[in-house]
Coordinates of C-alpha atoms in Angstrom, one line a residue:
M1 CA 70.9 99.9 59.7
A2 CA 73.7 98.2 58.4
A3 CA 77.3 99.1 59.1
S4 CA 78.9 101.7 56.6
P5 CA 82.6 101.1 55.2
G6 CA 83.8 103.8 57.3
S7 CA 82.2 102.7 60.6
N8 CA 84.9 101.6 63.1
T9 CA 84.9 98.9 65.8
Q10 CA 87.2 97.0 68.1
G11 CA 88.6 93.9 67.0
G12 CA 90.0 94.7 63.7
T13 CA 90.5 97.1 61.1
P14 CA 88.0 99.7 60.5
G15 CA 86.0 99.0 57.2
T16 CA 87.6 95.5 56.2
P17 CA 84.5 92.8 55.5
R18 CA 85.5 90.8 58.6
V19 CA 84.5 94.0 60.8
L20 CA 81.8 94.8 58.5
R21 CA 80.0 91.4 58.6
A22 CA 80.5 91.2 62.7
M23 CA 78.6 94.7 62.9
N24 CA 75.9 93.8 60.4
D25 CA 75.6 90.9 62.7
R26 CA 75.4 92.2 66.1
T27 CA 72.9 94.9 64.5
A28 CA 71.0 91.6 63.3
L29 CA 70.9 90.0 67.0
E30 CA 70.4 93.0 68.3
L31 CA 66.7 93.8 66.4
L32 CA 65.8 89.9 66.8
A33 CA 66.6 90.5 70.4
A34 CA 64.0 94.1 70.5
H35 CA 61.6 92.6 68.3
G36 CA 61.6 88.9 69.0
P37 CA 60.9 86.6 65.8
L38 CA 61.5 88.2 62.6
T39 CA 61.5 87.2 58.7
R40 CA 64.4 87.4 56.8
T41 CA 62.5 90.0 54.6
R42 CA 61.7 92.1 57.7
L43 CA 65.4 92.1 59.0
G44 CA 66.4 93.4 55.5
E45 CA 64.1 96.1 55.8
L46 CA 65.2 96.9 59.3
T47 CA 69.1 96.9 58.8
G48 CA 69.0 98.2 55.2
L49 CA 71.0 95.1 54.0
S50 CA 69.8 93.4 50.7
K51 CA 68.0 90.0 50.4
P52 CA 70.7 88.1 49.6
T53 CA 73.1 89.6 52.6
A54 CA 70.4 89.2 55.0
S55 CA 69.9 85.3 54.0
Q56 CA 74.0 85.2 54.0
L57 CA 74.0 86.3 57.7
L58 CA 71.3 84.6 58.9
T59 CA 73.0 81.3 58.0
R60 CA 76.2 82.0 59.2
L61 CA 74.2 83.1 62.6
E62 CA 72.9 79.8 63.1
S63 CA 75.7 77.9 61.9
V64 CA 77.3 79.6 64.9
G65 CA 74.5 78.7 67.3
L66 CA 73.2 82.4 67.9
V67 CA 70.2 81.8 65.9
R68 CA 67.5 79.5 65.2
T69 CA 64.3 79.0 62.8
T70 CA 60.7 79.2 64.9
G71 CA 58.4 78.2 62.4
N72 CA 56.3 80.3 59.3
V73 CA 54.0 83.1 58.9
T74 CA 50.9 82.3 57.7
G75 CA 47.8 83.7 56.6
R76 CA 48.6 85.7 53.3
P77 CA 49.3 85.2 49.6
G78 CA 52.5 83.6 48.4
P79 CA 55.2 80.9 49.9
N80 CA 55.2 81.2 53.9
A81 CA 57.9 83.2 55.0
Q82 CA 60.3 81.3 57.7
L83 CA 61.0 83.4 61.0
Y84 CA 64.3 83.3 63.1
E85 CA 64.7 84.4 66.2
I86 CA 68.1 84.2 69.2
D87 CA 68.5 80.7 69.9
P88 CA 68.1 81.2 73.8
A89 CA 70.2 78.4 74.7
A90 CA 73.2 80.9 73.2
A91 CA 73.9 81.6 77.0
H92 CA 72.6 82.2 80.4
V93 CA 72.8 84.1 83.5
A94 CA 72.6 84.1 86.8
A95 CA 71.1 86.8 88.6
L96 CA 70.6 87.3 93.1
A97 CA 69.5 89.7 95.3
V98 CA 70.6 89.2 98.6
D99 CA 68.9 90.7 102.0
Q100 CA 68.7 90.5 105.5
E101 CA 66.8 87.1 105.3
G102 CA 68.1 85.3 102.6
I103 CA 69.9 85.1 98.7
T104 CA 67.5 84.9 95.9
A105 CA 68.5 83.6 92.3
A106 CA 66.9 83.4 89.4
V107 CA 69.2 82.1 85.8
A108 CA 67.7 83.4 82.6
D109 CA 68.7 82.8 78.9
I110 CA 70.1 85.4 76.7
T111 CA 66.6 86.7 75.6
G112 CA 65.7 87.4 79.2
Q113 CA 63.7 84.7 79.6
V114 CA 63.9 83.4 83.5
V115 CA 64.3 79.3 83.3
G116 CA 64.7 78.9 87.2
E117 CA 64.6 80.5 90.6
H118 CA 65.8 79.7 94.2
R119 CA 65.5 81.1 97.6
V120 CA 68.0 80.9 100.5
T121 CA 67.4 81.3 103.6
A122 CA 70.4 82.7 105.5
P123 CA 69.1 85.2 108.5
A124 CA 71.9 88.2 109.2
T125 CA 71.3 87.5 113.0
D126 CA 72.6 84.1 112.6
A127 CA 76.0 83.7 113.3
S128 CA 76.3 80.8 111.7
V129 CA 76.3 82.7 108.1
T130 CA 79.4 84.8 108.7
N131 CA 81.9 82.7 106.9
R132 CA 79.6 80.7 104.9
T133 CA 78.9 83.5 102.0
G134 CA 80.3 81.8 99.2
E135 CA 78.8 78.7 100.5
L136 CA 75.2 80.5 100.3
V137 CA 75.9 82.3 96.9
A138 CA 76.7 78.7 95.7
E139 CA 73.7 76.9 96.7
A140 CA 70.9 79.7 95.7
V141 CA 72.5 79.4 92.0
D142 CA 72.9 76.1 92.0
G143 CA 69.2 75.6 93.2
A144 CA 68.1 77.9 89.9
L145 CA 70.2 75.9 87.8
A146 CA 69.0 72.7 88.8
A147 CA 65.2 74.5 88.5
A148 CA 66.4 74.9 85.3
G149 CA 68.0 71.7 84.4
L150 CA 71.5 73.4 83.9
G151 CA 74.8 73.0 85.7
R152 CA 77.3 75.4 86.4
D153 CA 79.1 75.4 82.9
D154 CA 75.9 76.7 81.1
L155 CA 76.7 80.1 83.1
H156 CA 77.7 83.1 81.4
S157 CA 78.0 85.9 83.8
T158 CA 76.8 86.8 87.6
V159 CA 74.9 90.0 88.9
I160 CA 74.3 90.3 92.3
G161 CA 72.4 93.0 94.2
T162 CA 73.2 94.0 97.6
P163 CA 72.4 96.8 100.0
G164 CA 75.3 98.9 100.4
A165 CA 78.1 99.9 96.9
L166 CA 81.2 98.0 96.6
D167 CA 84.0 100.5 96.8
P168 CA 86.0 100.5 93.2
R169 CA 89.1 101.7 95.0
T170 CA 89.4 99.1 97.7
G171 CA 86.9 96.4 96.6
T172 CA 85.1 96.4 99.9
L173 CA 81.4 96.4 100.5
R174 CA 80.7 99.6 102.1
Y175 CA 77.6 100.8 104.3
A176 CA 76.5 97.4 104.2
P177 CA 77.5 96.5 108.3
H178 CA 74.6 94.3 108.6
L179 CA 75.2 92.1 106.0
P180 CA 78.3 89.7 108.1
G181 CA 81.0 87.9 105.7
W182 CA 80.3 90.2 103.1
Q183 CA 82.9 92.7 103.8
S184 CA 86.1 91.0 102.3
R185 CA 88.2 92.6 100.1
T186 CA 88.3 89.4 97.8
L187 CA 85.0 89.2 97.9
R188 CA 84.3 89.5 94.3
D189 CA 87.2 87.3 93.3
D190 CA 85.9 84.7 95.8
L191 CA 82.6 84.5 94.2
A192 CA 84.1 84.4 90.8
E193 CA 86.1 81.7 92.3
V194 CA 83.3 79.4 93.4
L195 CA 80.9 80.3 90.5
H196 CA 83.6 80.2 87.7
T197 CA 82.1 83.3 86.0
P198 CA 82.6 87.3 86.2
I199 CA 80.7 88.3 89.2
V200 CA 79.4 92.4 89.4
I201 CA 78.3 93.1 92.6
E202 CA 75.6 96.1 92.3
N203 CA 73.9 98.5 95.4
D204 CA 70.2 96.5 94.9
V205 CA 68.3 100.2 94.8
N206 CA 70.4 100.9 91.9
L207 CA 69.5 98.1 90.3
A208 CA 65.8 98.5 91.2
A209 CA 66.1 102.0 89.4
I210 CA 67.4 100.1 86.0
A211 CA 64.4 97.9 86.4
E212 CA 62.1 100.8 86.4
Q213 CA 64.3 102.5 83.5
H214 CA 63.9 99.8 81.6
H215 CA 60.6 98.2 82.4
G216 CA 58.2 100.3 84.8
T217 CA 57.1 104.0 85.3
A218 CA 60.9 105.6 84.4
Q219 CA 61.0 104.7 81.0
D220 CA 60.3 107.7 79.2
F221 CA 62.6 109.8 81.4
D222 CA 66.6 110.4 81.5
D223 CA 66.7 112.1 84.8
F224 CA 65.2 110.4 87.5
A225 CA 65.6 109.5 91.2
L226 CA 64.2 106.6 92.5
V227 CA 63.6 106.6 96.5
W228 CA 64.0 102.9 98.4
A229 CA 62.0 103.0 101.5
D230 CA 62.3 99.4 103.0
E231 CA 63.6 97.8 106.3
G232 CA 66.8 100.1 104.8
V233 CA 66.6 103.7 102.8
G234 CA 68.7 104.3 99.8
A235 CA 68.3 106.1 96.5
A236 CA 69.3 105.9 92.9
I237 CA 70.3 108.6 90.9
V238 CA 70.0 108.7 86.8
L239 CA 71.6 111.7 85.2
H240 CA 70.9 111.9 81.5
G241 CA 70.1 108.1 81.2
T242 CA 73.2 107.1 83.4
L243 CA 73.4 105.6 87.1
L244 CA 75.5 108.3 89.3
R245 CA 77.9 106.0 91.4
G246 CA 80.1 109.2 93.0
A247 CA 83.5 108.3 94.0
T248 CA 83.1 105.3 96.6
G249 CA 80.3 103.9 94.8
G250 CA 78.2 105.7 97.9
A251 CA 76.1 107.8 95.7
G252 CA 72.1 107.8 96.7
E253 CA 73.0 106.4 100.3
I254 CA 70.6 109.1 101.3
G255 CA 69.6 106.2 104.4
Y256 CA 72.4 108.0 106.5
M257 CA 71.4 111.5 105.6
P258 CA 71.2 113.7 108.9
L259 CA 67.9 115.2 109.3
P260 CA 65.6 117.0 111.9
G261 CA 64.1 114.5 114.4
A262 CA 66.6 111.7 113.4
P263 CA 70.0 110.8 115.6
L264 CA 73.0 111.1 113.5
A265 CA 74.2 107.7 111.7
R266 CA 77.6 107.0 113.2
G267 CA 79.9 103.9 112.6
G268 CA 81.2 102.2 115.6
P269 CA 80.3 98.5 117.1
D270 CA 77.1 99.6 118.4
A271 CA 76.1 100.4 115.0
A272 CA 77.7 97.5 113.5
A273 CA 74.7 95.2 113.0
R274 CA 71.8 97.4 112.0
P275 CA 71.2 98.4 108.5
D276 CA 69.9 101.9 109.4
G277 CA 73.6 102.6 111.3
G278 CA 71.7 104.2 114.2
G279 CA 70.4 106.9 112.8
G280 CA 69.5 109.3 109.9
F281 CA 67.0 109.0 107.2
Q282 CA 66.3 105.8 108.1
K283 CA 65.4 106.4 111.5
L284 CA 62.4 107.8 110.5
V285 CA 61.2 106.8 107.4
G286 CA 62.1 103.0 107.4
S287 CA 60.0 99.5 107.7
P288 CA 61.0 99.5 111.5
A289 CA 60.3 103.0 111.9
V290 CA 56.7 103.1 109.9
V291 CA 55.9 100.2 112.4
E292 CA 57.1 102.0 115.6
L293 CA 55.3 105.0 114.2
A294 CA 51.9 103.6 113.8
R295 CA 52.2 102.1 117.5
D296 CA 52.7 105.7 118.7
H297 CA 49.0 106.2 117.5
G298 CA 47.2 102.8 118.8
I299 CA 47.9 100.8 115.4
D300 CA 49.9 97.6 116.7
A301 CA 51.0 95.8 113.7
P302 CA 54.0 93.5 113.1
T303 CA 55.2 94.8 109.7
A304 CA 55.0 98.5 108.0
T305 CA 52.9 96.9 105.1
K306 CA 50.3 96.1 107.9
A307 CA 50.4 98.9 110.0
L308 CA 50.0 101.5 106.6
A309 CA 46.7 98.7 105.5
T310 CA 45.3 99.3 108.5
A311 CA 46.3 103.2 108.6
L312 CA 44.6 103.4 105.1
R313 CA 41.5 101.8 106.5
T314 CA 41.4 103.2 110.2
P315 CA 40.0 107.0 110.0
G316 CA 41.8 109.6 112.5
P317 CA 44.6 107.5 113.9
G318 CA 45.8 106.3 110.2
D319 CA 45.1 109.8 108.7
E320 CA 47.7 111.0 111.6
V321 CA 50.1 108.0 110.8
L322 CA 49.7 108.6 106.8
T323 CA 50.1 112.4 107.6
E324 CA 53.6 112.4 109.8
L325 CA 54.9 109.7 107.5
A326 CA 54.4 111.7 104.4
R327 CA 55.9 114.8 106.1
R328 CA 59.1 112.8 106.9
L329 CA 59.4 111.4 103.1
A330 CA 59.0 115.1 101.9
T331 CA 61.7 116.4 104.2
G332 CA 64.1 114.1 102.9
L333 CA 62.9 114.6 98.9
A334 CA 63.4 117.9 99.2
S335 CA 67.3 117.5 100.2
V336 CA 67.5 114.8 96.5
V337 CA 65.3 117.7 94.7
A338 CA 67.2 120.5 95.8
V339 CA 70.7 118.9 94.8
V340 CA 69.7 116.9 91.9
D341 CA 66.7 118.4 90.5
P342 CA 65.6 115.6 88.9
E343 CA 62.4 115.4 86.5
L344 CA 60.8 112.3 88.0
V345 CA 61.0 110.5 91.4
V346 CA 60.4 106.7 91.8
L347 CA 58.6 105.8 95.3
S348 CA 59.5 101.9 95.6
G349 CA 60.3 100.3 98.3
E350 CA 57.8 98.1 101.1
V351 CA 56.8 101.6 103.0
A352 CA 56.2 103.4 99.1
Q353 CA 54.2 99.9 98.1
A354 CA 51.9 99.7 101.3
G355 CA 51.4 103.5 101.7
G356 CA 50.3 103.7 97.5
D357 CA 48.6 106.4 95.8
R358 CA 47.3 108.0 99.0
L359 CA 50.3 108.4 100.1
R360 CA 52.0 109.5 97.4
Q361 CA 49.4 112.6 96.9
L362 CA 50.3 113.2 100.9
V363 CA 54.1 113.3 100.0
E364 CA 53.4 116.0 97.0
A365 CA 50.8 118.3 99.3
E366 CA 53.8 118.2 102.0
M367 CA 56.2 119.2 99.0
T368 CA 54.2 122.0 97.1
G369 CA 55.0 125.3 98.0
L370 CA 58.5 124.7 98.9
A371 CA 61.2 126.8 97.5
L372 CA 62.2 124.3 94.9
P373 CA 61.9 122.2 91.9
S374 CA 58.8 120.2 91.9
P375 CA 59.2 116.7 90.1
Q376 CA 56.9 114.3 89.2
L377 CA 56.2 111.8 92.2
R378 CA 55.1 108.4 91.3
I379 CA 54.7 104.9 93.0
S380 CA 56.8 102.1 91.6
E381 CA 54.7 99.5 89.4
I382 CA 57.2 97.0 89.2
E383 CA 55.5 93.6 89.5
G384 CA 57.9 91.2 91.0
D385 CA 61.2 91.8 93.1
P386 CA 62.5 94.9 91.1
I387 CA 66.2 94.5 92.5
L388 CA 66.1 91.1 91.0
I389 CA 64.4 92.1 87.7
G390 CA 67.2 94.7 87.6
A391 CA 69.9 92.5 88.1
L392 CA 69.1 90.2 85.4
R393 CA 68.6 93.2 83.0
T394 CA 71.9 93.9 83.6
A395 CA 73.7 90.5 83.5
V396 CA 71.6 90.1 80.3
A397 CA 72.7 92.9 78.7
D398 CA 76.8 92.4 79.9
A399 CA 76.0 88.9 78.3
R400 CA 74.8 90.0 74.9
Q401 CA 78.1 92.3 74.9
T402 CA 80.1 89.1 74.3
V403 CA 77.8 86.5 73.0
F404 CA 76.7 88.8 70.0
D405 CA 80.4 89.9 69.0
T406 CA 80.6 87.1 65.9
A407 CA 83.9 88.2 65.4
R408 CA 85.4 86.1 68.2
F409 CA 84.4 83.1 65.5
D410 CA 87.1 84.6 63.4
A411 CA 89.8 84.8 65.8

């Protein structure tokens, strides 16, 4: 709906023609981004603007490079109506997913379409990567830009997904001692200087939850928890549609949660290079723990994915592996459910994906009868890397906040 005369916005006096024009522009741009190509008539219907006003709006947006024509509607009586769409070249963003083995970068245009990707291998166990964080990030981004035929000057902003969380009070990346070189207090500023764009550093599991919220199994839920079981273990909590971050950004770091059967996760030099901190929930359900559990039952496999694949087709020992893993997962989930009471719990990461619906059913059975709320339990159905997808979604949304603000052209 078009802006009303009493509407308020930043960047001008409420109700003035310039402010109302900018609000109508943004509404139109958001509709074009959500619906794809639209005719002038259809855009007018969706915004409530008259045909002349909608026509003027589209002409204005086309002149500043935000909208372009993209063919005509055919196959109906009367003149062919011209279609308009967001100009993909209006802005480009970069998204990165950091893990223990390297950095994956993707570049997308303002519509969210990925136009280039690149992977840089950088094992955290290699001492040579410790002082090369900025260099490795630049290498990953430059590779994605090259694949897209773009340069750094084409980037509007960058979102980086990492294990751990950036403490808003100190600027330090916490809960990620296994990523050498990422603990600098000036990390964000250092990377911004390298890439010449604003930098957002976000917890990787939070980004996976954003992917689920907008593209996956949590689309119809305002209150849900995503539990990530992979090399490391973590959770993202979404309440009333908003991520819960906590005072230090560490909300959802359930991998360190004390549980029966697991050693306590403590700090210190012995745990500094380990994603599990030496103990906690991660020692029970993380990928290394699954490999060890399978080996204890006679299933020898190099990865959790292969161990669970074998367990699923091996009656007897395989059933014992899955049942014990489900019990461990249910124990940790019970703590989350007791505190947060989500409507939905999404299981994601290597362990959940490999265990599939069989594992989900076993976890659900373990939780049945507990004196707790009973949320729905689902396995993630996101195709591709959910961390990278969530980072791209965040980067594009952030870019649109600025790019779709046409009041800047009047300044």
